[in-house]
Short mmCIF file of C-alpha atoms in Angstrom, two decimals:
data_model
loop_
_atom_site.label_atom_id
_atom_site.label_comp_id
_atom_site.label_asym_id
_atom_site.label_seq_id
_atom_site.Cartn_x
_atom_site.Cartn_y
_atom_site.Cartn_z
CA MET A 5 -86.47 159.01 10.19
CA ASP A 6 -87.62 157.27 6.99
CA TRP A 7 -87.73 160.63 5.22
CA ALA A 8 -84.16 161.35 6.32
CA LEU A 9 -83.06 158.00 4.88
CA LEU A 10 -85.00 158.63 1.66
CA ALA A 11 -83.44 162.08 1.30
CA GLU A 12 -79.93 160.65 1.62
CA LEU A 13 -80.58 157.70 -0.71
CA GLN A 14 -82.16 159.92 -3.37
CA GLN A 15 -79.04 162.08 -3.37
CA ASP A 16 -76.68 159.08 -3.48
CA ALA A 17 -78.10 155.56 -3.61
CA ARG A 18 -74.58 154.12 -3.40
CA LEU A 19 -74.11 155.11 0.25
CA SER A 20 -73.13 152.26 2.54
CA TYR A 21 -75.26 151.45 5.57
CA SER A 22 -72.46 152.67 7.81
CA GLU A 23 -72.34 156.04 6.02
CA LEU A 24 -76.14 156.28 6.07
CA SER A 25 -76.15 155.52 9.78
CA ARG A 26 -73.60 158.27 10.40
CA ARG A 27 -75.68 160.78 8.44
CA VAL A 28 -79.03 159.99 10.06
CA HIS A 29 -77.67 159.17 13.54
CA LEU A 30 -78.91 155.57 13.75
CA SER A 31 -77.02 152.30 14.06
CA ALA A 32 -76.11 150.50 10.83
CA PRO A 33 -78.39 147.51 11.66
CA ALA A 34 -81.31 149.89 12.31
CA VAL A 35 -80.65 151.65 9.00
CA ALA A 36 -80.46 148.32 7.16
CA GLU A 37 -83.78 147.23 8.68
CA ARG A 38 -85.51 150.50 7.80
CA VAL A 39 -84.19 150.43 4.22
CA ARG A 40 -85.27 146.79 3.85
CA ARG A 41 -88.77 147.71 5.09
CA LEU A 42 -88.96 150.66 2.66
CA GLU A 43 -88.01 148.29 -0.17
CA GLU A 44 -90.50 145.59 0.88
CA THR A 45 -93.39 148.04 1.15
CA GLY A 46 -92.63 149.48 -2.30
CA VAL A 47 -91.63 152.95 -1.12
CA ILE A 48 -88.18 152.35 -2.59
CA THR A 49 -88.78 150.84 -6.03
CA GLY A 50 -85.18 150.57 -7.21
CA TYR A 51 -81.76 152.16 -7.43
CA HIS A 52 -80.79 153.94 -10.64
CA ALA A 53 -78.06 155.99 -12.22
CA ARG A 54 -79.20 159.37 -13.57
CA VAL A 55 -77.85 159.64 -17.10
CA ASP A 56 -77.40 162.89 -19.02
CA ALA A 57 -79.24 162.01 -22.25
CA SER A 58 -77.45 164.61 -24.39
CA ARG A 59 -74.01 163.42 -23.26
CA ALA A 60 -75.13 159.86 -23.99
CA GLY A 61 -75.94 160.80 -27.59
CA ARG A 62 -79.64 161.59 -27.21
CA GLY A 63 -79.64 165.39 -27.48
CA VAL A 64 -83.18 165.91 -28.82
CA ALA A 65 -85.71 165.93 -25.98
CA ALA A 66 -89.44 166.43 -26.37
CA LEU A 67 -92.83 165.96 -24.81
CA ILE A 68 -95.43 164.39 -27.07
CA ARG A 69 -99.11 164.79 -26.33
CA MET A 70 -101.06 161.90 -27.83
CA SER A 71 -104.74 162.19 -28.72
CA CYS A 72 -105.76 158.58 -29.18
CA TYR A 73 -108.63 156.57 -27.78
CA GLY A 74 -110.13 153.15 -28.28
CA PRO A 75 -108.53 149.95 -29.55
CA ARG A 76 -105.76 151.73 -31.53
CA CYS A 77 -104.61 153.79 -28.53
CA VAL A 78 -100.83 153.73 -27.99
CA LEU A 79 -101.42 152.79 -24.34
CA ARG A 80 -102.75 149.41 -25.52
CA ASP A 81 -99.56 148.55 -27.44
CA GLU A 82 -96.88 147.30 -25.05
CA GLN A 83 -94.32 147.07 -27.87
CA ALA A 84 -94.74 150.75 -28.74
CA LEU A 85 -94.48 151.73 -25.07
CA ALA A 86 -91.17 149.84 -24.92
CA TRP A 87 -89.52 151.90 -27.69
CA PRO A 88 -86.13 152.99 -26.33
CA GLU A 89 -86.79 156.66 -27.14
CA ILE A 90 -89.73 156.77 -24.72
CA LEU A 91 -88.51 157.52 -21.19
CA GLU A 92 -91.85 158.20 -19.50
CA VAL A 93 -95.52 157.68 -20.28
CA HIS A 94 -98.23 159.49 -18.32
CA ARG A 95 -101.94 158.85 -18.79
CA VAL A 96 -103.55 162.27 -18.37
CA THR A 97 -106.90 164.00 -18.08
CA GLY A 98 -108.30 166.49 -20.56
CA ASP A 99 -108.50 166.22 -24.32
CA ALA A 100 -105.34 164.11 -24.62
CA CYS A 101 -104.85 160.45 -23.81
CA CYS A 102 -101.26 160.49 -22.63
CA LEU A 103 -98.05 162.47 -22.47
CA LEU A 104 -94.74 160.92 -23.51
CA ARG A 105 -91.29 162.18 -22.56
CA VAL A 106 -88.88 161.14 -25.30
CA VAL A 107 -85.24 161.59 -26.27
CA THR A 108 -83.68 160.88 -29.66
CA SER A 109 -80.27 161.23 -31.24
CA SER A 110 -81.35 163.70 -33.95
CA MET A 111 -84.26 165.61 -35.44
CA THR A 112 -84.40 162.98 -38.17
CA THR A 113 -84.93 160.18 -35.66
CA PHE A 114 -87.45 162.35 -33.80
CA GLU A 115 -89.37 162.85 -37.03
CA GLU A 116 -89.30 159.09 -37.64
CA MET A 117 -90.69 158.54 -34.16
CA ILE A 118 -93.56 160.96 -34.81
CA ASP A 119 -94.30 158.98 -38.00
CA ARG A 120 -94.33 155.73 -36.00
CA LEU A 121 -96.76 157.26 -33.49
CA ALA A 122 -99.16 158.63 -36.13
CA PRO A 123 -101.07 155.35 -36.66
CA TYR A 124 -102.08 155.41 -32.98
CA GLY A 125 -103.72 158.83 -33.11
CA HIS A 126 -102.64 162.45 -33.29
CA PRO A 127 -99.19 163.24 -31.83
CA SER A 128 -98.53 166.86 -30.88
CA SER A 129 -94.96 167.61 -29.84
CA MET A 130 -93.23 170.23 -27.74
CA MET A 131 -89.44 170.41 -27.95
CA VAL A 132 -87.58 170.75 -24.65
CA LEU A 133 -85.27 173.76 -24.87
CA SER A 134 -83.84 173.43 -21.37
CA SER A 135 -84.74 171.87 -18.04
CA PRO A 136 -84.19 174.27 -15.14
CA VAL A 137 -85.37 171.49 -12.78
CA PRO A 138 -84.50 168.20 -14.52
CA TRP A 139 -85.04 166.07 -11.41
CA ARG A 140 -85.88 166.69 -7.81
CA PRO A 141 -85.91 164.24 -4.90
CA LEU A 142 -89.24 163.57 -3.22
CA SER A 143 -89.33 165.20 0.21
CA SER A 144 -91.58 165.12 3.24
CA GLY A 145 -92.58 168.74 2.74
#
């Protein structure tokens, strides 16, 4: 039942408890209790609007592989990790330290971002041409 609730909420987090209850065939109080429990246990971490970055003026999307280790590593600088262009940061295995997913308004601002990252190590970028699967809800399968 929790997976059914999660599936519905991932598709539309604005659903009312009464609509959720109709869709998953539970009473509204039971749905409210289950959702509250999913929130309290950290399964549901928040409710967000998905924004189309290009329509919001950030049409340049890229993945940046950072090779940096030690005290100058970008992962140690909370201010750098809070740059508004950085949407995701993943610490990874292999010969890189982390992978950043970034969006910028232009190639010029992307280039400036690469320059800002250079003191932390070696940035290697891959431009995103398209995203056939830009987001997918987590499922039980």
